[in-house]
Coordinates of C-alpha atoms in Angstrom, one line a residue:
M1 CA 0.0 0.1 -0.1
S2 CA 1.2 3.6 -0.8
D3 CA 2.3 5.3 2.4
I4 CA -0.2 8.3 2.5
S5 CA 1.3 9.5 5.6
N6 CA 4.7 10.3 3.8
E7 CA 2.7 11.8 0.9
I8 CA 0.7 14.1 2.8
G9 CA 2.6 14.9 5.7
S10 CA 1.6 15.3 9.4
L11 CA -2.2 15.0 9.8
T12 CA -4.2 16.8 12.3
L13 CA -6.9 14.0 12.8
P14 CA -6.8 10.2 12.2
V15 CA -8.1 9.2 8.7
W16 CA -7.9 5.5 8.6
N17 CA -10.6 3.1 9.8
H18 CA -8.3 0.7 11.5
P19 CA -4.4 0.7 12.3
T20 CA -2.0 0.1 9.3
G21 CA 0.4 -2.9 9.3
I22 CA -1.4 -5.6 10.6
A23 CA -0.2 -8.7 8.6
G24 CA -3.2 -10.6 7.0
G25 CA -5.6 -8.1 8.1
P26 CA -7.9 -5.8 6.2
V27 CA -6.4 -3.1 4.0
P28 CA -6.8 0.1 5.9
Q29 CA -9.3 2.6 4.3
V30 CA -9.4 6.2 4.4
T31 CA -12.7 7.4 6.1
A32 CA -12.4 10.8 7.1
C33 CA -10.7 14.1 6.5
A34 CA -7.6 15.4 8.0
N35 CA -9.1 18.8 9.3
S36 CA -12.0 19.3 11.5
G37 CA -15.0 20.9 9.7
N38 CA -14.2 19.4 6.2
I39 CA -16.3 17.2 4.3
A40 CA -15.7 15.2 1.0
V41 CA -19.0 14.5 -0.7
T42 CA -18.6 11.4 -2.9
Y43 CA -20.5 9.8 -5.8
N44 CA -20.1 6.2 -6.8
E45 CA -21.0 4.3 -9.7
G46 CA -21.4 7.0 -12.4
P47 CA -21.5 8.8 -14.9
S48 CA -25.2 8.1 -15.5
D49 CA -28.1 10.1 -17.0
V50 CA -28.5 12.3 -14.0
T51 CA -24.5 13.2 -13.7
A52 CA -25.3 16.4 -15.7
K53 CA -27.9 17.4 -13.0
V54 CA -25.4 16.7 -10.1
L55 CA -22.6 18.7 -11.9
N56 CA -25.2 21.7 -12.5
G57 CA -26.3 21.8 -8.9
L58 CA -22.5 21.9 -7.7
K59 CA -21.6 24.6 -10.2
N60 CA -24.7 26.6 -9.2
S61 CA -23.3 26.3 -5.5
Q62 CA -19.7 26.9 -6.7
A63 CA -19.0 23.6 -4.9
K64 CA -16.5 20.7 -5.6
A65 CA -17.2 17.0 -5.3
N66 CA -15.6 13.7 -5.7
F67 CA -16.7 11.1 -8.5
F68 CA -15.6 7.4 -8.2
V69 CA -16.3 6.4 -11.8
N70 CA -17.4 2.9 -13.1
A71 CA -15.3 2.7 -16.2
T72 CA -17.9 0.1 -17.6
W73 CA -20.1 3.0 -18.8
L74 CA -17.3 4.9 -20.4
Y75 CA -17.6 2.9 -23.6
T76 CA -20.7 5.1 -24.5
Q77 CA -19.6 8.7 -25.7
Q78 CA -22.3 10.6 -23.6
Y79 CA -20.9 9.0 -20.4
A80 CA -17.3 9.5 -21.5
M81 CA -18.0 13.1 -22.2
M82 CA -19.7 13.3 -18.7
L83 CA -16.6 12.3 -17.0
Q84 CA -14.4 14.9 -19.0
R85 CA -16.8 17.7 -17.9
A86 CA -16.6 16.6 -14.3
Y87 CA -12.9 16.6 -14.6
N88 CA -12.7 20.0 -16.5
D89 CA -15.2 21.6 -13.8
G90 CA -12.5 21.0 -11.3
H91 CA -14.0 17.9 -9.4
F92 CA -12.0 14.9 -8.2
I93 CA -12.1 11.7 -10.1
G94 CA -11.5 8.4 -8.4
M95 CA -12.4 4.8 -9.6
T96 CA -15.1 2.3 -8.8
Y97 CA -13.6 -1.1 -9.3
R98 CA -15.8 -4.2 -9.8
V99 CA -14.3 -7.6 -10.2
P100 CA -15.9 -9.2 -13.4
S101 CA -18.9 -11.3 -12.7
D102 CA -18.4 -10.5 -9.0
N103 CA -16.4 -13.5 -8.7
P104 CA -12.6 -13.0 -7.6
S105 CA -12.2 -16.7 -6.9
A106 CA -12.5 -17.4 -10.6
M107 CA -9.6 -15.2 -11.5
T108 CA -6.0 -15.5 -10.9
D109 CA -4.0 -12.7 -9.2
A110 CA -2.3 -11.9 -12.6
Q111 CA -5.9 -11.6 -14.1
I112 CA -7.3 -9.4 -11.5
I113 CA -4.0 -7.2 -11.7
Q114 CA -4.7 -6.9 -15.5
D115 CA -8.2 -6.1 -15.3
I116 CA -7.7 -3.4 -12.7
T117 CA -4.9 -1.7 -14.7
N118 CA -7.2 -1.8 -18.0
T119 CA -9.8 -0.2 -15.9
A120 CA -7.6 2.6 -14.7
K121 CA -6.3 3.2 -18.3
I122 CA -9.8 3.8 -19.6
I123 CA -10.0 6.7 -17.2
Q124 CA -6.5 7.9 -17.8
T125 CA -7.1 8.1 -21.6
L126 CA -10.1 10.4 -21.0
I127 CA -8.6 12.9 -18.3
G128 CA -4.8 12.4 -18.9
V129 CA -4.2 11.2 -15.4
S130 CA -4.8 7.8 -13.7
P131 CA -7.0 7.5 -10.5
K132 CA -5.2 6.8 -7.4
Y133 CA -8.2 6.6 -5.0
V134 CA -10.3 3.7 -5.4
R135 CA -13.6 2.1 -4.1
L136 CA -14.4 -1.5 -4.4
H137 CA -18.0 -2.1 -5.8
Y138 CA -20.2 -3.3 -2.9
S139 CA -20.3 -7.0 -2.1
S140 CA -21.8 -8.7 1.1
T141 CA -18.6 -10.2 2.0
P142 CA -15.3 -7.9 2.0
D143 CA -13.1 -8.9 -0.8
T144 CA -9.8 -8.5 1.2
R145 CA -7.8 -10.3 -1.6
T146 CA -8.6 -7.7 -4.3
E147 CA -8.1 -5.1 -1.6
R148 CA -4.7 -6.1 -1.1
I149 CA -4.0 -6.3 -4.8
L150 CA -5.2 -2.8 -5.3
S151 CA -3.0 -1.6 -2.5
D152 CA 0.1 -3.7 -3.8
L153 CA -0.6 -1.6 -7.1
G154 CA -0.3 1.8 -5.3
F155 CA -3.9 2.6 -5.0
T156 CA -5.4 4.1 -1.9
L157 CA -8.7 2.6 -0.9
V158 CA -11.6 5.0 0.3
G159 CA -14.3 4.2 2.7
Y160 CA -16.8 6.7 4.3
N161 CA -18.1 7.7 7.6
L162 CA -21.3 9.2 6.5
D163 CA -23.6 6.9 4.6
T164 CA -26.4 8.8 3.2
M165 CA -28.6 5.7 2.3
D166 CA -29.9 7.6 -0.7
Y167 CA -31.1 4.6 -2.3
K168 CA -33.9 4.8 0.3
F169 CA -35.0 8.3 -0.8
K170 CA -35.7 8.2 -4.5
E171 CA -39.3 9.2 -3.7
N172 CA -38.3 11.7 -0.7
P173 CA -35.1 13.4 -1.9
A174 CA -35.2 15.7 1.3
G175 CA -34.5 12.8 3.3
V176 CA -31.0 12.7 2.0
A177 CA -30.4 16.2 3.3
D178 CA -32.2 15.5 6.7
L179 CA -29.6 12.6 7.1
Y180 CA -26.8 14.9 6.8
K181 CA -28.4 17.2 9.3
T182 CA -29.1 14.5 11.7
T183 CA -25.5 13.1 11.6
F184 CA -24.0 16.5 12.1
A185 CA -26.3 17.1 15.1
K186 CA -25.4 13.6 16.6
Q187 CA -21.6 14.4 16.0
L188 CA -21.7 17.5 17.8
E189 CA -24.0 16.4 20.6
T190 CA -21.7 13.2 21.3
Y191 CA -18.4 14.4 20.8
D192 CA -18.7 18.3 21.2
S193 CA -16.8 18.9 18.1
K194 CA -17.3 18.8 14.4
G195 CA -15.3 16.3 13.4
S196 CA -14.8 15.6 9.6
F197 CA -16.7 13.4 7.0
I198 CA -16.4 11.4 3.9
S199 CA -19.9 10.8 2.6
V200 CA -21.1 8.4 0.0
Q201 CA -23.9 8.9 -2.4
Y202 CA -24.8 7.3 -5.8
D203 CA -24.5 9.1 -9.4
I204 CA -27.5 7.0 -10.7
P205 CA -31.2 7.6 -11.4
D206 CA -32.2 5.1 -8.7
T207 CA -31.6 7.2 -5.8
G208 CA -32.7 10.6 -4.6
S209 CA -29.2 12.2 -4.6
Y210 CA -29.4 14.2 -8.0
L211 CA -32.6 15.8 -6.7
A212 CA -31.3 16.5 -3.2
I213 CA -28.2 18.2 -4.6
N214 CA -29.2 21.9 -3.7
D215 CA -30.6 20.8 -0.2
V216 CA -27.5 18.8 0.6
I217 CA -25.2 21.6 0.0
K218 CA -27.4 24.1 1.9
T219 CA -27.3 21.7 5.1
I220 CA -23.6 21.2 4.7
H221 CA -23.2 24.9 4.6
D222 CA -25.9 26.1 7.4
N223 CA -24.1 23.6 9.7
G224 CA -20.7 25.1 9.2
Y225 CA -18.8 22.4 7.3
T226 CA -16.5 23.2 4.1
M227 CA -16.9 20.9 1.1
V228 CA -13.6 19.7 0.0
R229 CA -12.2 17.4 -2.7
L230 CA -10.4 14.3 -1.4
D231 CA -6.8 15.7 -2.0
G232 CA -7.9 18.7 0.2
C233 CA -9.4 16.3 2.6
L234 CA -6.3 14.6 2.9
N235 CA -3.8 17.5 2.3
D236 CA -2.6 15.3 -0.6
K237 CA -0.5 17.4 -3.5
S238 CA 0.0 14.1 -5.5
P239 CA -3.6 12.7 -5.7
Y240 CA -3.3 10.8 -8.9
K241 CA -1.0 8.0 -10.5
T242 CA 1.4 9.1 -13.3
A243 CA 0.0 5.9 -15.2
A244 CA -2.5 3.0 -14.5
D245 CA 0.4 0.6 -13.9
A246 CA 2.7 3.1 -12.1
K247 CA 3.6 3.4 -8.5
T248 CA 4.5 7.0 -8.8
F249 CA 2.1 9.9 -8.0
V250 CA 1.4 13.3 -9.5
G251 CA -0.8 16.4 -9.1
D252 CA -2.7 18.4 -11.9
K253 CA -3.8 21.8 -12.3
F254 CA -6.8 21.4 -10.0
S255 CA -4.8 19.6 -7.2
F256 CA -4.6 20.7 -3.7
G257 CA -1.6 23.1 -3.2
T258 CA -2.0 24.6 -6.6
A259 CA -3.7 28.0 -7.7
G260 CA -6.4 25.8 -9.4
Y261 CA -7.4 24.0 -6.3
K262 CA -11.0 25.1 -4.9
Q263 CA -13.0 24.3 -2.0
G264 CA -16.1 25.7 -0.1
Q265 CA -19.6 26.4 -1.3
T266 CA -22.1 29.3 -1.8
P267 CA -25.4 27.9 -1.7
S268 CA -27.7 29.6 -4.3
S269 CA -31.2 29.2 -5.5
A270 CA -30.5 30.7 -8.9
D271 CA -31.7 28.9 -12.1
T272 CA -29.2 26.1 -12.8
S273 CA -29.4 26.6 -16.5
E274 CA -27.3 29.8 -15.9
V275 CA -25.0 30.5 -12.9
S276 CA -22.8 33.3 -11.9
T277 CA -19.1 32.2 -11.2
T278 CA -16.0 34.2 -10.2
V279 CA -12.8 33.5 -12.1
E280 CA -9.8 35.6 -10.9
G281 CA -11.9 38.3 -9.3
E282 CA -14.1 38.7 -12.4
S283 CA -17.9 37.8 -12.2
K284 CA -19.1 36.5 -15.4
K285 CA -22.0 34.5 -16.6
T286 CA -21.4 30.8 -17.7
S287 CA -23.8 28.0 -18.9
S288 CA -23.8 25.2 -16.5
S289 CA -23.8 22.9 -19.5
S290 CA -19.9 23.4 -19.3
T291 CA -18.6 22.6 -22.9
I292 CA -15.7 20.5 -23.1
T293 CA -12.7 21.6 -25.1
G294 CA -13.4 20.1 -28.5
S295 CA -10.0 19.0 -29.5
M296 CA -9.4 17.3 -26.0
A297 CA -12.8 15.6 -26.2
L298 CA -12.2 14.2 -29.8
I299 CA -8.5 13.1 -29.2
S300 CA -9.5 11.4 -25.9
L301 CA -12.6 9.7 -27.2
T302 CA -10.6 8.6 -30.4
S303 CA -8.0 7.3 -28.2
L304 CA -10.5 5.5 -26.0
A305 CA -12.0 3.8 -29.1
A306 CA -8.6 2.6 -30.1
F307 CA -7.9 1.2 -26.6
V308 CA -11.3 -0.5 -26.4
F309 CA -11.0 -2.1 -29.8
G310 CA -7.6 -3.2 -29.0
R311 CA -8.7 -5.3 -26.1
L312 CA -11.5 -6.9 -28.1

């Protein structure tokens, strides 16, 4: 496993779900932020047909989130472009990894390694850097073998300490924001401190998350928390891998410690079709549809097609 303590320096709060270095034990996962009052809002399993709505809501509130992308969907051009838009909007990109057929016992270590690497390469082809932070697709029994393989490949596993259970609120999206509010109140009542959170939601139509985006951001803001990207959550200046099969790490123009890094939020009730943003002190109107640079999109999607057909 990559030594995140060396990469991000001294932490002010514990971020792991259990101690590191236990031989044969579960692989440690990051479950909280290093600084009190920070919250990294994460979305799993996208892109999907509702990703644009989530991105519009985030842009409307000038907030940054974190998307754990399922590369299975990236063979579709529309979803590949949604990933590029999320990245170009300054959001953090991680990877959701799912073992083929949800059956790791049917695969050798070498086969799993190759599949993980190929999955990360698909994302790298589209955004120019490879994900370093990863979540395993949900399974009823923890897949500690695949966890160890991911860790040995230089990936950092990310968990959470705030489960929104948004899958229960498809018909009642207000319930998602209410769960945030209840969690914050319980944290303060029990520990007399804000603490920090990594929350989990799902970037799919079958939950209430995409409808709850504005209420969630307002609830976070009203309770005095600051929305951060995962690299800001962990003070990590090198939050991506240089390549899918590499164990070296790199930042980009949006990374923590650069002028392009942004955090915080400004809840707004403005129409999400047009939002006001501030860039280098200049206020300007910008369409929340967020056009992707044509040349980058064309080159990346062409490269992706070549990569995909090269695997067939």
